[in-house]
């Protein structure tokens, strides 16, 4: 019995059904035309204040972190751990020198959607988490060993595996010292444990 001949339409449908379907490839945010660090919030839900960009860029470049958002997270944890060892007066001294005025007309006014305003390095220093910010003001200074300091940075910031906590800490220290007077630099050094103090001096 002769095989039935397919009509051109049937053959076309069968060919289309057998053709492999390619999975769509989602372009990274950075590849989308017009995306800048300050406008990336529209795609990620997170924004970075333009006044913080130079500081965070230093942290990113010196540490080898993937992006500015990792740099911000690491910076806040390093700052938080530093503050935990310092007196309230010393914390305020540092905050005064990290105060950078917000550019007039800047529409990007928050670091996160549901946290206090973060438009200056000072805001990162004081912590954008309101609970942590409050606790830092009421509890006495803690004694933190160097290995604990580094462990906290690694764990609390979700530090990527390719960057050591020592390198991340040194990057934050270096960017921070660029903003501080020698008096503040020495004041901070007095609160740091041995290995962390050495990283601070080298940064």
Short mmCIF file of C-alpha atoms in Angstrom, two decimals:
data_model
loop_
_atom_site.label_atom_id
_atom_site.label_comp_id
_atom_site.label_asym_id
_atom_site.label_seq_id
_atom_site.Cartn_x
_atom_site.Cartn_y
_atom_site.Cartn_z
CA UNK A 1 0.00 0.00 0.00
CA UNK A 2 1.47 3.32 -1.02
CA UNK A 3 2.30 5.85 1.73
CA UNK A 4 0.00 8.82 1.93
CA UNK A 5 1.44 11.98 0.52
CA UNK A 6 1.57 15.02 2.83
CA UNK A 7 0.21 18.31 1.71
CA UNK A 8 2.64 21.28 1.82
CA UNK A 9 0.75 22.67 4.85
CA UNK A 10 1.02 19.41 6.80
CA UNK A 11 4.72 19.10 6.03
CA UNK A 12 5.31 22.67 7.19
CA UNK A 13 3.49 22.08 10.50
CA UNK A 14 5.45 18.89 11.16
CA UNK A 15 8.76 20.59 10.43
CA UNK A 16 7.94 23.43 12.82
CA UNK A 17 6.96 20.99 15.58
CA UNK A 18 10.28 19.16 15.30
CA UNK A 19 12.40 22.32 15.34
CA UNK A 20 14.17 22.88 18.70
CA UNK A 21 12.91 25.77 20.75
CA UNK A 22 15.66 28.05 22.01
CA UNK A 23 15.29 29.30 25.57
CA UNK A 24 15.16 33.08 25.78
CA UNK A 25 18.33 34.70 27.09
CA UNK A 26 17.75 37.46 29.59
CA UNK A 27 20.11 40.35 29.10
CA UNK A 28 21.89 41.55 32.24
CA UNK A 29 20.77 44.87 33.63
CA UNK A 30 24.07 46.45 32.64
CA UNK A 31 23.44 45.52 28.98
CA UNK A 32 20.15 47.38 28.77
CA UNK A 33 20.66 50.67 26.96
CA UNK A 34 20.49 53.67 29.22
CA UNK A 35 21.02 51.83 32.51
CA UNK A 36 23.30 53.69 34.89
CA UNK A 37 24.05 52.99 38.57
CA UNK A 38 21.57 55.63 39.68
CA UNK A 39 18.78 54.42 37.39
CA UNK A 40 19.36 50.71 37.98
CA UNK A 41 16.86 50.89 40.84
CA UNK A 42 14.05 50.69 38.29
CA UNK A 43 15.18 47.15 37.46
CA UNK A 44 16.58 45.94 40.81
CA UNK A 45 14.44 47.84 43.32
CA UNK A 46 17.63 49.24 44.88
CA UNK A 47 19.26 52.60 44.35
CA UNK A 48 22.60 54.10 45.28
CA UNK A 49 22.89 57.79 46.05
CA UNK A 50 25.09 59.56 43.49
CA UNK A 51 27.06 61.28 46.27
CA UNK A 52 28.15 57.81 47.44
CA UNK A 53 29.27 56.58 44.03
CA UNK A 54 32.88 57.81 44.12
CA UNK A 55 33.38 56.27 47.57
CA UNK A 56 31.74 52.97 46.65
CA UNK A 57 33.61 52.83 43.34
CA UNK A 58 36.86 52.98 45.31
CA UNK A 59 35.70 50.10 47.49
CA UNK A 60 34.65 48.05 44.47
CA UNK A 61 37.88 48.61 42.54
CA UNK A 62 40.22 48.02 45.48
CA UNK A 63 38.39 44.91 46.68
CA UNK A 64 37.57 43.26 43.36
CA UNK A 65 33.88 43.02 44.23
CA UNK A 66 31.43 42.40 41.39
CA UNK A 67 29.43 45.62 41.63
CA UNK A 68 28.62 48.72 43.65
CA UNK A 69 25.83 46.96 45.50
CA UNK A 70 28.23 44.40 46.94
CA UNK A 71 30.56 47.29 47.80
CA UNK A 72 27.75 49.03 49.66
CA UNK A 73 26.84 45.89 51.62
CA UNK A 74 30.45 45.22 52.62
CA UNK A 75 30.98 48.86 53.57
CA UNK A 76 27.99 48.89 55.90
CA UNK A 77 29.13 45.71 57.68
CA UNK A 78 32.70 46.97 58.07
CA UNK A 79 31.40 50.30 59.40
CA UNK A 80 28.97 48.50 61.72
CA UNK A 81 31.72 46.33 63.20
CA UNK A 82 33.99 49.34 63.63
CA UNK A 83 31.27 51.28 65.43
CA UNK A 84 30.60 48.38 67.78
CA UNK A 85 34.10 48.86 69.22
CA UNK A 86 34.00 52.64 69.48
CA UNK A 87 32.55 55.09 71.97
CA UNK A 88 29.50 57.11 70.95
CA UNK A 89 31.62 60.26 70.96
CA UNK A 90 34.18 58.75 68.59
CA UNK A 91 31.42 57.52 66.28
CA UNK A 92 30.03 61.05 66.07
CA UNK A 93 33.48 62.51 65.40
CA UNK A 94 33.83 60.22 62.38
CA UNK A 95 30.27 60.94 61.21
CA UNK A 96 31.00 64.68 61.21
CA UNK A 97 33.89 64.17 58.78
CA UNK A 98 31.91 61.83 56.52
CA UNK A 99 29.14 64.39 56.10
CA UNK A 100 28.75 65.27 52.42
CA UNK A 101 25.85 67.56 51.39
CA UNK A 102 23.25 66.22 48.97
CA UNK A 103 23.36 67.73 45.48
CA UNK A 104 20.43 70.05 44.88
CA UNK A 105 17.76 68.58 42.64
CA UNK A 106 18.98 65.01 43.04
CA UNK A 107 15.91 62.77 42.50
CA UNK A 108 17.63 59.62 43.77
CA UNK A 109 17.20 60.17 47.49
CA UNK A 110 17.20 56.70 49.05
CA UNK A 111 19.55 53.75 49.24
CA UNK A 112 16.79 51.26 49.93
CA UNK A 113 13.06 51.63 49.45
CA UNK A 114 12.10 51.09 53.09
CA UNK A 115 15.02 52.46 55.11
CA UNK A 116 16.15 55.92 56.24
CA UNK A 117 17.57 58.34 53.71
CA UNK A 118 21.05 57.39 52.59
CA UNK A 119 22.46 60.20 50.53
CA UNK A 120 25.88 60.59 52.14
CA UNK A 121 28.81 58.46 53.30
CA UNK A 122 27.75 59.48 56.80
CA UNK A 123 24.48 57.57 56.31
CA UNK A 124 26.42 54.41 55.48
CA UNK A 125 28.61 54.99 58.53
CA UNK A 126 25.61 55.32 60.84
CA UNK A 127 23.87 52.34 59.15
CA UNK A 128 20.74 52.47 57.01
CA UNK A 129 19.12 49.74 59.12
CA UNK A 130 17.10 51.73 61.70
CA UNK A 131 17.29 49.01 64.37
CA UNK A 132 21.06 48.66 64.07
CA UNK A 133 21.39 52.44 64.03
CA UNK A 134 19.43 52.67 67.29
CA UNK A 135 21.34 49.86 69.04
CA UNK A 136 24.65 51.46 68.12
CA UNK A 137 23.64 54.55 70.07
CA UNK A 138 22.68 52.82 73.34
CA UNK A 139 25.05 49.93 73.92
CA UNK A 140 28.60 50.25 75.30
CA UNK A 141 31.67 49.51 73.14
CA UNK A 142 32.35 45.82 72.52
CA UNK A 143 35.66 43.96 72.57
CA UNK A 144 35.99 42.31 69.16
CA UNK A 145 38.98 40.18 68.19
CA UNK A 146 40.48 40.37 64.72
CA UNK A 147 39.20 36.95 63.61
CA UNK A 148 35.69 37.84 64.81
CA UNK A 149 35.87 41.14 62.91
CA UNK A 150 36.78 39.35 59.68
CA UNK A 151 34.20 36.61 60.25
CA UNK A 152 31.43 39.17 60.69
CA UNK A 153 32.39 40.93 57.48
CA UNK A 154 32.37 37.65 55.56
CA UNK A 155 29.10 36.35 56.98
CA UNK A 156 26.98 39.47 57.42
CA UNK A 157 27.80 40.99 54.03
CA UNK A 158 27.43 37.76 52.06
CA UNK A 159 30.95 38.35 50.75
CA UNK A 160 31.59 36.66 47.40
CA UNK A 161 33.96 33.68 47.53
CA UNK A 162 36.56 35.28 45.24
CA UNK A 163 37.24 38.16 47.65
CA UNK A 164 38.91 37.61 51.01
CA UNK A 165 37.53 39.48 54.04
CA UNK A 166 40.98 41.01 54.57
CA UNK A 167 40.95 42.49 51.07
CA UNK A 168 37.39 43.76 51.45
CA UNK A 169 38.18 45.38 54.80
CA UNK A 170 41.32 47.03 53.43
CA UNK A 171 39.32 48.45 50.51
CA UNK A 172 36.74 50.01 52.82
CA UNK A 173 39.47 51.29 55.13
CA UNK A 174 41.35 52.89 52.23
CA UNK A 175 38.28 54.67 50.86
CA UNK A 176 37.33 55.82 54.36
CA UNK A 177 40.76 57.20 55.22
CA UNK A 178 40.63 59.33 52.07
CA UNK A 179 37.72 61.18 53.69
CA UNK A 180 39.16 61.61 57.20
CA UNK A 181 41.63 63.88 58.95
CA UNK A 182 44.77 62.45 60.53
CA UNK A 183 43.23 63.04 63.95
CA UNK A 184 40.23 60.85 63.11
CA UNK A 185 42.43 58.20 61.50
CA UNK A 186 44.46 57.90 64.69
CA UNK A 187 41.36 57.95 66.88
CA UNK A 188 39.87 55.01 64.98
CA UNK A 189 43.15 53.07 65.12
CA UNK A 190 43.07 53.20 68.91
CA UNK A 191 39.87 51.11 68.96
CA UNK A 192 40.92 48.40 66.49
CA UNK A 193 42.37 44.98 67.45
CA UNK A 194 45.92 44.11 66.40
CA UNK A 195 45.47 42.55 62.93
CA UNK A 196 42.68 44.93 61.96
CA UNK A 197 44.78 47.87 63.13
CA UNK A 198 47.58 46.68 60.84
CA UNK A 199 45.16 46.56 57.89
CA UNK A 200 43.97 50.07 58.81
CA UNK A 201 47.55 51.37 58.89
CA UNK A 202 48.37 49.75 55.54
CA UNK A 203 45.20 50.88 53.74
#
